[in-house]
Coordinates of N, CA and C in Angstrom, one line a residue:
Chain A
X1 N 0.8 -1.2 0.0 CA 0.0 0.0 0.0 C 0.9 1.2 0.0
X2 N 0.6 2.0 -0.9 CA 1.6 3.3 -1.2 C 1.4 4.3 -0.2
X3 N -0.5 4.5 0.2 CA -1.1 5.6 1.3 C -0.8 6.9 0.9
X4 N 0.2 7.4 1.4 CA 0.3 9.1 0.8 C 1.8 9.5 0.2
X5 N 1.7 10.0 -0.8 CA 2.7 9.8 -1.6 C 3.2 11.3 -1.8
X6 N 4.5 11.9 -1.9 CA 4.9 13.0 -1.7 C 6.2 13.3 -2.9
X7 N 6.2 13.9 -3.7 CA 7.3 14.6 -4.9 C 7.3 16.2 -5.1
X8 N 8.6 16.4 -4.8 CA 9.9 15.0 -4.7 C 9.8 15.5 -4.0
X9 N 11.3 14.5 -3.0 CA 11.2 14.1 -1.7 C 12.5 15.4 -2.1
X10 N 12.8 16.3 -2.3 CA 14.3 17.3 -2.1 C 14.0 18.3 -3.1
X11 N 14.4 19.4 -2.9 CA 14.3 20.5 -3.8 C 15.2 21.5 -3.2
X12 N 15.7 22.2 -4.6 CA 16.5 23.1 -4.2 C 16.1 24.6 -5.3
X13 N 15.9 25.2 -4.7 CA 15.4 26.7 -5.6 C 15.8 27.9 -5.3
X14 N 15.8 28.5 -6.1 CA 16.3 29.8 -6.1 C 15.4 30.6 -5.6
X15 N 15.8 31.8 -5.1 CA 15.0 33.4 -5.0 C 14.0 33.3 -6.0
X16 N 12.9 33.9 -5.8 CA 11.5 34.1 -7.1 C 11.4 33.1 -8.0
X17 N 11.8 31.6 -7.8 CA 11.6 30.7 -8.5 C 10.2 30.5 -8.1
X18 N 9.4 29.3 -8.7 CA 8.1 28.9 -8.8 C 8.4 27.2 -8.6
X19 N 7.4 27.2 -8.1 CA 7.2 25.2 -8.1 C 6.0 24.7 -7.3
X20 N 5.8 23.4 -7.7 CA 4.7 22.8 -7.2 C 5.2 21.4 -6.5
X21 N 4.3 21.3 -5.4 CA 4.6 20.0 -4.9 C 3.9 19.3 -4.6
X22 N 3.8 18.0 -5.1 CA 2.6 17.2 -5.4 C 2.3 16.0 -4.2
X23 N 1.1 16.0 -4.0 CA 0.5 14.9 -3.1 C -0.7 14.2 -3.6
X24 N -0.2 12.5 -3.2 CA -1.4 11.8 -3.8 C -1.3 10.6 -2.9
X25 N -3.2 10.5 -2.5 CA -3.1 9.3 -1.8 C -3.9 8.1 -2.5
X26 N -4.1 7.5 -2.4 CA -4.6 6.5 -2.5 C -5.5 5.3 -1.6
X27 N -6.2 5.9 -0.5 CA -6.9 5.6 0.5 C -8.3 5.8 0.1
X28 N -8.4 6.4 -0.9 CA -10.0 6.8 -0.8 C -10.6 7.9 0.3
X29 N -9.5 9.0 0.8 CA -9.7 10.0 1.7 C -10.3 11.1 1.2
X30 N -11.6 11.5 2.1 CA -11.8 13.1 1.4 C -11.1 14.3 2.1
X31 N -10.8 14.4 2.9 CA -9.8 15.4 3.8 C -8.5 15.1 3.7
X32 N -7.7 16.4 2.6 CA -6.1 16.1 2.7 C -5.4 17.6 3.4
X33 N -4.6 17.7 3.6 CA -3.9 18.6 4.7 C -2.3 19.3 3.6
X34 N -1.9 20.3 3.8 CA -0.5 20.7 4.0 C 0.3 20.8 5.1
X35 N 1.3 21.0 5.6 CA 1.6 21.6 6.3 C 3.2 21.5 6.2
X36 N 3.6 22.6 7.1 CA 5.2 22.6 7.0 C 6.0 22.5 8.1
X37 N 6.7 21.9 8.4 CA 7.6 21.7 9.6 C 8.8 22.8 10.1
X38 N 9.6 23.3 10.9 CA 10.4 24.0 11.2 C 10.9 23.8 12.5
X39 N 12.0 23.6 12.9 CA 12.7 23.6 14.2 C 12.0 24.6 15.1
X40 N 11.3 23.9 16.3 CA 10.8 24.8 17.8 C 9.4 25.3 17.4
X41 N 9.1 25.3 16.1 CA 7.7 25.4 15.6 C 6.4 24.6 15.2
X42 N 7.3 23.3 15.3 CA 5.7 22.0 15.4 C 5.5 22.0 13.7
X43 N 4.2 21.0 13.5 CA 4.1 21.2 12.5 C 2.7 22.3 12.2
X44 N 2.9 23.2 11.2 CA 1.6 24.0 11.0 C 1.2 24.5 9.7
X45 N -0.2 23.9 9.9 CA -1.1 24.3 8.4 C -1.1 25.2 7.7
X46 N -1.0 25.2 6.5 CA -0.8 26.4 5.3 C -1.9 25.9 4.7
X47 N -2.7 24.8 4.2 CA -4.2 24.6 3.7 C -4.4 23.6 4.0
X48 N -5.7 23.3 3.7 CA -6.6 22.1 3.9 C -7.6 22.3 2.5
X49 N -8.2 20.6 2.6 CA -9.1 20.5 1.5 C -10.3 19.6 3.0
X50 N -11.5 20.2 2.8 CA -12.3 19.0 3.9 C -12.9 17.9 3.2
X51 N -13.0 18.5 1.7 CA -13.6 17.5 0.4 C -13.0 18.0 -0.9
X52 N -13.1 17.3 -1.9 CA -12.6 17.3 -3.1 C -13.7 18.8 -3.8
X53 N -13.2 19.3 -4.4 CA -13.8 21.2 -4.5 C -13.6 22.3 -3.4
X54 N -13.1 21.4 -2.3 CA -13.0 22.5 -1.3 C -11.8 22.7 -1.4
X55 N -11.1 24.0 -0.4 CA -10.2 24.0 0.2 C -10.0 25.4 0.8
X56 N -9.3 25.4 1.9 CA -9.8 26.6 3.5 C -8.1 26.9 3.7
X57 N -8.0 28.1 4.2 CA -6.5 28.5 4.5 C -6.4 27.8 6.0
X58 N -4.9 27.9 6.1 CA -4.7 27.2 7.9 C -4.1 28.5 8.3
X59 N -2.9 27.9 9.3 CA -2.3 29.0 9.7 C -1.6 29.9 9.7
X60 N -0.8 29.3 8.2 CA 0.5 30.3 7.6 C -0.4 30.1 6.2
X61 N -0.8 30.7 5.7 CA -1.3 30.6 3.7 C -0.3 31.1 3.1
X62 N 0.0 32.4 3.4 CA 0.9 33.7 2.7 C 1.7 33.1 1.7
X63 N 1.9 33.3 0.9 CA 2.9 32.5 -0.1 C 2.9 31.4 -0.7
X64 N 1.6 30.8 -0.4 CA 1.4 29.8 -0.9 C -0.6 29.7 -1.5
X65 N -0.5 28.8 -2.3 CA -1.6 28.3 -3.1 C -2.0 26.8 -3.3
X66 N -3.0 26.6 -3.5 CA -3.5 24.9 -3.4 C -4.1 24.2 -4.5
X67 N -4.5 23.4 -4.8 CA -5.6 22.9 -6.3 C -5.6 21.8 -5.3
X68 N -7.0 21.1 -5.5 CA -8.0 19.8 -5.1 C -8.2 19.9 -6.4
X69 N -7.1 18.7 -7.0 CA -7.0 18.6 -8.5 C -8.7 17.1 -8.7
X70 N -8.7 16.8 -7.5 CA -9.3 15.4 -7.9 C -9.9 15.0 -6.5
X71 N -10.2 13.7 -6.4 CA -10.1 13.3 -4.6 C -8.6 12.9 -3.9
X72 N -8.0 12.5 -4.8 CA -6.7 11.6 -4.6 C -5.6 12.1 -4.6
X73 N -5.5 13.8 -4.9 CA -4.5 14.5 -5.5 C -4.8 15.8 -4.7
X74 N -3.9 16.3 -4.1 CA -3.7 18.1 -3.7 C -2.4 18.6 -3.8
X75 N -2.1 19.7 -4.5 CA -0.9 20.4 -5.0 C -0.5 21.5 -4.0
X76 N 0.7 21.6 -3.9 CA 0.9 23.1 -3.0 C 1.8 23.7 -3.8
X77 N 1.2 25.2 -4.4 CA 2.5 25.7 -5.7 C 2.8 26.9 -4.5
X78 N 4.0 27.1 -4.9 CA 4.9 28.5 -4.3 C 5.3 29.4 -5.9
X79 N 4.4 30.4 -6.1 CA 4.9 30.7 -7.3 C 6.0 31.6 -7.1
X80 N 6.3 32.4 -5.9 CA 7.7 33.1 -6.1 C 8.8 32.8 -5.0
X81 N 9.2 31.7 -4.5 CA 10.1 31.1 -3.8 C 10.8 32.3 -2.7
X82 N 10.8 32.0 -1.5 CA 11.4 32.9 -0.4 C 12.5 32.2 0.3
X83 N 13.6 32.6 1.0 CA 14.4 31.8 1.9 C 13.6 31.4 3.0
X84 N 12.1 32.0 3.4 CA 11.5 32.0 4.7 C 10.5 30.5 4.2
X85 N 10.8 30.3 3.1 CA 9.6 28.6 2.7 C 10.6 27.8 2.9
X86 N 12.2 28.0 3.9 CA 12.7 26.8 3.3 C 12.4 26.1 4.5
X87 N 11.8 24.7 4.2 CA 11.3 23.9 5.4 C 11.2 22.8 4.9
X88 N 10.2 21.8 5.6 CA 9.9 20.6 5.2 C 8.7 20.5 5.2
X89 N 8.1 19.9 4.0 CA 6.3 19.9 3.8 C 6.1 18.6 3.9
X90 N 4.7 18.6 4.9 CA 3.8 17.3 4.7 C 2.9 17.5 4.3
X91 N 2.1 16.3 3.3 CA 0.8 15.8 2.9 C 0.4 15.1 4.1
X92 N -1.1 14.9 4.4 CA -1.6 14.3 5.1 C -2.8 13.9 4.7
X93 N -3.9 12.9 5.0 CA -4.9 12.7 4.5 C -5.4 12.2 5.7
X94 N -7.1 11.9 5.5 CA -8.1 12.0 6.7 C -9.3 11.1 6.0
X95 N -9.8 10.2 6.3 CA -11.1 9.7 6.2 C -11.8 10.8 6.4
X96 N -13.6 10.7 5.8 CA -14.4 11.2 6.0 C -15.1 10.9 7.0
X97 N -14.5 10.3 8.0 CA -15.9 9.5 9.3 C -15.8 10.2 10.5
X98 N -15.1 12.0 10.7 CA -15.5 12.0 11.7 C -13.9 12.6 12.4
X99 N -14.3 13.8 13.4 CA -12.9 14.6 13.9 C -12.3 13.7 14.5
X100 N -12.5 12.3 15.1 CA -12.1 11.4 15.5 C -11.1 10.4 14.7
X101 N -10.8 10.6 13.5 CA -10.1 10.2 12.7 C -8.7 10.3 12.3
X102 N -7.9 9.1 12.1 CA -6.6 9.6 12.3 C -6.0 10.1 10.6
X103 N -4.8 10.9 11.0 CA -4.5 11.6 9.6 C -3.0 10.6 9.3
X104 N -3.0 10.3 7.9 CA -1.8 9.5 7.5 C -1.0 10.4 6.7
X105 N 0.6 10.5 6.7 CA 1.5 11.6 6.1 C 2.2 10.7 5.7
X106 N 2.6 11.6 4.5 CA 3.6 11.0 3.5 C 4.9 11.2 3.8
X107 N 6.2 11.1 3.5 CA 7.5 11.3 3.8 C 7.9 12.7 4.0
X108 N 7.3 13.8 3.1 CA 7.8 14.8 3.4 C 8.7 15.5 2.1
X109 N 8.2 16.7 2.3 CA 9.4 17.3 0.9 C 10.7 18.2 1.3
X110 N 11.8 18.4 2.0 CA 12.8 19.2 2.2 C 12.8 19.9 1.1
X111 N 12.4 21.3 1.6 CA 12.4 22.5 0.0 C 13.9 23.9 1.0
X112 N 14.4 24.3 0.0 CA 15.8 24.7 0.5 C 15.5 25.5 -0.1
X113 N 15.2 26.8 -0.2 CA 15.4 28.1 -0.7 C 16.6 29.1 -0.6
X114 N 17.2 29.2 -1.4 CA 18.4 30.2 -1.8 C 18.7 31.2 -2.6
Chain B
X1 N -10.2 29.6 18.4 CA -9.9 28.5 18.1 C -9.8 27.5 18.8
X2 N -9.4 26.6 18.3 CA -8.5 25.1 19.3 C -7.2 25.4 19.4
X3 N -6.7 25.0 20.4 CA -4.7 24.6 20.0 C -4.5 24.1 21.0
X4 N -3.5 23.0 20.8 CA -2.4 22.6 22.0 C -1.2 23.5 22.4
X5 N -0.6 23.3 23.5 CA 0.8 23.4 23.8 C 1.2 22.4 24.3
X6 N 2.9 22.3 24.3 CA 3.5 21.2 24.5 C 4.6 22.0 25.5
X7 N 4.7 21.7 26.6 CA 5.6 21.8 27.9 C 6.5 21.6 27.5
X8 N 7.9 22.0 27.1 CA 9.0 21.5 27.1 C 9.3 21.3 25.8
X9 N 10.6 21.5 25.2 CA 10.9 20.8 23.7 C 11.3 20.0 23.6
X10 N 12.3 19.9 24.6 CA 12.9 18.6 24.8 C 13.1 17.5 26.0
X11 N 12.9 16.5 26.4 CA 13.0 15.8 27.1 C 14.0 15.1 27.4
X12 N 15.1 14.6 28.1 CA 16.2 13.9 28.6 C 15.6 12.8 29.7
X13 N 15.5 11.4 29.4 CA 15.5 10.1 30.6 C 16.6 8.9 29.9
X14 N 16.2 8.6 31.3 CA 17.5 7.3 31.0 C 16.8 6.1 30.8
X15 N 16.8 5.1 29.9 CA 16.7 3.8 29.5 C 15.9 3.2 31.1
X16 N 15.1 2.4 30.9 CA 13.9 2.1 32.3 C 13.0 3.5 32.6
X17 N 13.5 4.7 33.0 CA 12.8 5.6 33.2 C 11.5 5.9 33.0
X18 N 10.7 6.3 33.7 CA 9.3 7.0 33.2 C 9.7 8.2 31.9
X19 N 8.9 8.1 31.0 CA 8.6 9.3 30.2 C 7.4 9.9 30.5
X20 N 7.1 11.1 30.7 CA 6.3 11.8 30.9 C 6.2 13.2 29.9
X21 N 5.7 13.4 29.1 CA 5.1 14.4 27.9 C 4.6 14.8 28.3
X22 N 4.1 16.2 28.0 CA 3.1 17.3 28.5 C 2.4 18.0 27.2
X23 N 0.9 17.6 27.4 CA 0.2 18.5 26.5 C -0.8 19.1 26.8
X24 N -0.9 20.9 26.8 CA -2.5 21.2 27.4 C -3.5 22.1 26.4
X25 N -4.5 21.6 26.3 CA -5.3 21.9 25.2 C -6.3 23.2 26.1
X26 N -6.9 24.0 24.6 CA -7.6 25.0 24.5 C -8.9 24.8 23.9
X27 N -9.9 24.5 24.1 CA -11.3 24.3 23.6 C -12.3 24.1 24.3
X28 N -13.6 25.2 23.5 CA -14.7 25.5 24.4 C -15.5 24.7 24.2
X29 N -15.3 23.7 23.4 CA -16.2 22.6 23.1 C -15.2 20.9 23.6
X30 N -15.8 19.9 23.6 CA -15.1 18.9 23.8 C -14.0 18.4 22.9
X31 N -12.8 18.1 23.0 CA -11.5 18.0 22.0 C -11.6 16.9 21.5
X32 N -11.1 16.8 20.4 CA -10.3 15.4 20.2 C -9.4 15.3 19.8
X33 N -8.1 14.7 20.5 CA -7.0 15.3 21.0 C -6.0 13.7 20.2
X34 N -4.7 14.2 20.0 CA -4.1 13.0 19.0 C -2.6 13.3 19.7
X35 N -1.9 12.0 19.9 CA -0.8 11.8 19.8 C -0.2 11.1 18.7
X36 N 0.7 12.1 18.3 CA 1.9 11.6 17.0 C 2.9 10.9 17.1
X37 N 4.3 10.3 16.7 CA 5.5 10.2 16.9 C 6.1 10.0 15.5
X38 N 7.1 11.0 15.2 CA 7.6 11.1 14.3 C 9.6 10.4 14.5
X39 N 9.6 9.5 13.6 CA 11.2 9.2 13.8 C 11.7 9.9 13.0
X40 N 13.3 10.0 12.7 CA 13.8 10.8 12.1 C 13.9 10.3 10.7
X41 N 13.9 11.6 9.6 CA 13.6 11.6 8.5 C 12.4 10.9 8.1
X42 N 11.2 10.8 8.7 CA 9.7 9.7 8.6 C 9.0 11.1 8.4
X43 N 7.7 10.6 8.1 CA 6.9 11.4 8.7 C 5.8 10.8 10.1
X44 N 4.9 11.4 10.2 CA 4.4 11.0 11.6 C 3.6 9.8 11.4
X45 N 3.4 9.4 12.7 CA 2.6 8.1 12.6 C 1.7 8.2 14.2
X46 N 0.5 7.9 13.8 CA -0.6 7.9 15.1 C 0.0 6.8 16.6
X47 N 0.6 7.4 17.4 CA 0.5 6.9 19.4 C -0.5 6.7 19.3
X48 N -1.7 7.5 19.6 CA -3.0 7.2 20.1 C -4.2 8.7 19.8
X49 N -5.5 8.2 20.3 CA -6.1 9.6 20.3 C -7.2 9.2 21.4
X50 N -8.0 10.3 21.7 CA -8.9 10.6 22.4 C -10.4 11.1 21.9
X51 N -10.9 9.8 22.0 CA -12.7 10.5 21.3 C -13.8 9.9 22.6
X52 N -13.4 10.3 24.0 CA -14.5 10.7 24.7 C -14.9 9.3 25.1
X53 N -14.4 7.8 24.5 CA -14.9 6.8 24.9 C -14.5 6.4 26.4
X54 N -13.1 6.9 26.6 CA -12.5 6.5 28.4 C -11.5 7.6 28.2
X55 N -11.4 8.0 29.6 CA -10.1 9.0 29.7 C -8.7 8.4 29.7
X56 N -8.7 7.0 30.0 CA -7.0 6.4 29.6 C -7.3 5.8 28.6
X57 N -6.1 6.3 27.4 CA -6.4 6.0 26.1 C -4.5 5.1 26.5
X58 N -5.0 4.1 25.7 CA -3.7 3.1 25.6 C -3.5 3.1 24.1
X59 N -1.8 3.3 23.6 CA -1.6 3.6 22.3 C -0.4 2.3 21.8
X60 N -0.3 2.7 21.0 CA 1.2 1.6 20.6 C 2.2 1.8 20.9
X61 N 3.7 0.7 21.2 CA 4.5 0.2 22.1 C 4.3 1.1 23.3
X62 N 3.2 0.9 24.0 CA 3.4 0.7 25.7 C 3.2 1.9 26.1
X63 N 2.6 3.2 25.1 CA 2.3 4.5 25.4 C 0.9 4.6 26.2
X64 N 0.9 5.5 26.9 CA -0.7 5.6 26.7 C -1.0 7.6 27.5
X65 N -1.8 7.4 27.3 CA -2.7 9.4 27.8 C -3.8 9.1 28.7
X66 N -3.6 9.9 29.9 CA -4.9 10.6 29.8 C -5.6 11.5 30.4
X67 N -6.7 11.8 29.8 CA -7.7 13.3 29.2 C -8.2 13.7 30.8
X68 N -7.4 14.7 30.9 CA -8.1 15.4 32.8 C -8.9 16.7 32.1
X69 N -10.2 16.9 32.0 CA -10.7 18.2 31.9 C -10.9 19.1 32.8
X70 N -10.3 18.5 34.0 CA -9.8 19.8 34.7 C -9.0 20.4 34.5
X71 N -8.0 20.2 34.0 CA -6.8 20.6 34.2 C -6.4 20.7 32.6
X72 N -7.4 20.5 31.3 CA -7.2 20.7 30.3 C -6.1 20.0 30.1
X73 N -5.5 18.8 30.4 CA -4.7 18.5 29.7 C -4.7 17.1 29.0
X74 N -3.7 16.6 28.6 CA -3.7 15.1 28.3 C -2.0 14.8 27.7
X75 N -1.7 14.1 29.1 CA -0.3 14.1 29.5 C 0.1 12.6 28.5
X76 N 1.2 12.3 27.9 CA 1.6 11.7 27.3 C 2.5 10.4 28.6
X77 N 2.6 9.5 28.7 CA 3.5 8.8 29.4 C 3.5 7.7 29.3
X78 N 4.9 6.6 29.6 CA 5.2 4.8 29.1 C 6.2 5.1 30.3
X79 N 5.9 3.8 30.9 CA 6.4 3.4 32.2 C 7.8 3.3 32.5
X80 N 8.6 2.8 31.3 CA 10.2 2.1 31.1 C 10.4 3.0 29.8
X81 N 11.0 3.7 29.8 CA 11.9 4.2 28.1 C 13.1 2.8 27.7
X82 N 12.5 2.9 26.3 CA 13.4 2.0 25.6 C 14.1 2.7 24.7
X83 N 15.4 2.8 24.0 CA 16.2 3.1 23.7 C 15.6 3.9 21.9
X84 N 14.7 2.6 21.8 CA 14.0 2.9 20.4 C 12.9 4.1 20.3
X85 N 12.6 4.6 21.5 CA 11.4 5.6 21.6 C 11.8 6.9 21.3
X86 N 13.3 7.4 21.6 CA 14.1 8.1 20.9 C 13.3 8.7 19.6
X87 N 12.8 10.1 19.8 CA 11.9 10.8 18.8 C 11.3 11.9 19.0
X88 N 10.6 12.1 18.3 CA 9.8 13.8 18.6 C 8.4 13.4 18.5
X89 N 7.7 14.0 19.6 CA 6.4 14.0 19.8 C 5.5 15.4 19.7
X90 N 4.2 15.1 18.9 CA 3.1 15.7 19.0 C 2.2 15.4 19.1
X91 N 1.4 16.6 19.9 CA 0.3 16.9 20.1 C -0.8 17.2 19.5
X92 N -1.9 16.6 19.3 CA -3.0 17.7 18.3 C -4.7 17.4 18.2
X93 N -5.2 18.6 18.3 CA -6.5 18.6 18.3 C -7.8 18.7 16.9
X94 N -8.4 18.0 16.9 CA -8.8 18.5 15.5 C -10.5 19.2 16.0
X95 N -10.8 20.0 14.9 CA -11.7 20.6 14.7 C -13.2 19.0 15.0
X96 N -14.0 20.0 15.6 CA -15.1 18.9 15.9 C -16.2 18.3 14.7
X97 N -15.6 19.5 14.0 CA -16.6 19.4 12.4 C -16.4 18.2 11.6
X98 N -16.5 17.4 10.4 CA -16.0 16.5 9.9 C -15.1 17.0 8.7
X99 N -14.0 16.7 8.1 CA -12.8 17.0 7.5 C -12.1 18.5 8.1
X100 N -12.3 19.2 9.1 CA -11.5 19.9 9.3 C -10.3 20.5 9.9
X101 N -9.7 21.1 10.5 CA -8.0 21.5 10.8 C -8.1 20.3 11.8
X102 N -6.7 20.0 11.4 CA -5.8 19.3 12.4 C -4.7 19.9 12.9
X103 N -4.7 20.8 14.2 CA -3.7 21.5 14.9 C -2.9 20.6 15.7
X104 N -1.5 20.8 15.1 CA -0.5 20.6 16.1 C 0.7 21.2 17.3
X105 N 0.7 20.8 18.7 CA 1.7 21.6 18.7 C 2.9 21.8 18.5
X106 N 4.2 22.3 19.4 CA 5.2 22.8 18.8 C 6.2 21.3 18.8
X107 N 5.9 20.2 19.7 CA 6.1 19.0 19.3 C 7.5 18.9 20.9
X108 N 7.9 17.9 21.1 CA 8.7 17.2 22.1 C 9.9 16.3 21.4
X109 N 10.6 17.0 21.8 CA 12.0 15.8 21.2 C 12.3 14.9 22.5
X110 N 12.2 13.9 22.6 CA 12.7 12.6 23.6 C 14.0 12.0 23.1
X111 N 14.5 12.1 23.9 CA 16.2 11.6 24.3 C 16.0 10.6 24.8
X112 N 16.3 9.2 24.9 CA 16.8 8.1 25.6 C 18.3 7.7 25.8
X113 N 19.1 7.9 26.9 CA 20.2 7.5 27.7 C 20.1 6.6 27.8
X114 N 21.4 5.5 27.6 CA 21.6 4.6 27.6 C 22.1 4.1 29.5

């Protein structure tokens, strides 16, 4: 079982570069998640999708953008690249049954802005 | 909102030792409240959660929580640290609604001494 799938796993970009980072699960989940990790900061939301057509800002949005390409698929594009994005991104995904439900993440993208 | 805090960033015990994790939640409604554990370079994977069925929630290898609404919290703790527990812990509450935010906190790094 693949579960939640994350590309690529490493990136390296430049100042005002653009890029997209792709997540796909394969669980049949309707709730998928972004978020980004940082030393002493936890992990925290930059968007959510609650169903396939939706999608809601989290904590940090600024700089970033989303597509609910599908049920199975959610994109996170950065179209003008900052040193302050350089982190690590997770996918997550969520059944529909309920706040009680646990969320599954995929490896994670190290994005390195320079 | 909802949110957790997490006491402490890092933790230091010795091999046998109690671990004890600290999480205290914010919400005017009833929580439901998740423990994570992330190894290095992984992404996270479900300890345990709390949906209101018993206040001691028992999780995987030998973890378990639990939920004081007095005291708003829901402490993390496994009786013996094993060398392998070695990792970073979070905290997190999700929205009561169905597919919505999953907040985490700033997370616990555990050290096990040999």
């Amino acid at each position: 079982n693949a579960g939640v799938t994350q590309t690529p796993k490493f990136q390296v970009l430049k100042t005002g570069q653009s890029m997209t980072l792709q997540c796909a699960q394969d669980m049949n989940h309707n709730s998928m998640y972004w978020y980004r990790q940082d030393p002493g900061m936890g992990l925290r939301l930059i968007y959510y999708s609650a169903s396939e057509g939706t999608t809601d800002k989290g904590e940090v949005p600024n700089g970033y953008n989303v597509s609910r390409l599908n049920k199975r698929e959610f994109s996170l594009r950065l179209e003008s690249a900052a040193p302050s994005q350089t982190s690590v991104y997770f996918c997550a995904s969520r059944p529909a049954a309920g706040p009680f439900t646990e969320a599954f993440f995929g490896q994670g993208t190290r994005l390195t802005v320079v | 909102a909802q949110s957790v805090t997490q006491l402490g960033s890092h933790v230091s015990v010795s091999e046998g030792a109690l671990v004890l994790l600290r999480c205290n939640y914010s919400s005017s409604v009833p929580p439901y409240l998740f423990w994570y554990v992330q190894y290095p370079n992984q992404g996270l994977q479900l300890l345990l959660k709390y949906t209101s069925a018993a206040t001691l929630v028992k999780g995987i290898n030998g973890f378990e929580a639990e939920f004081k609404k007095s005291e708003t919290s829901f402490h993390l703790t496994k009786p013996s640290a094993h060398m392998s527990d070695a990792a970073e812990y979070f905290c997190a509450v999700s929205e009561s609604n169905q597919g919505g935010k999953l907040i985490f906190g700033q997370g616990t790094e555990l050290s096990v001494k040999p």
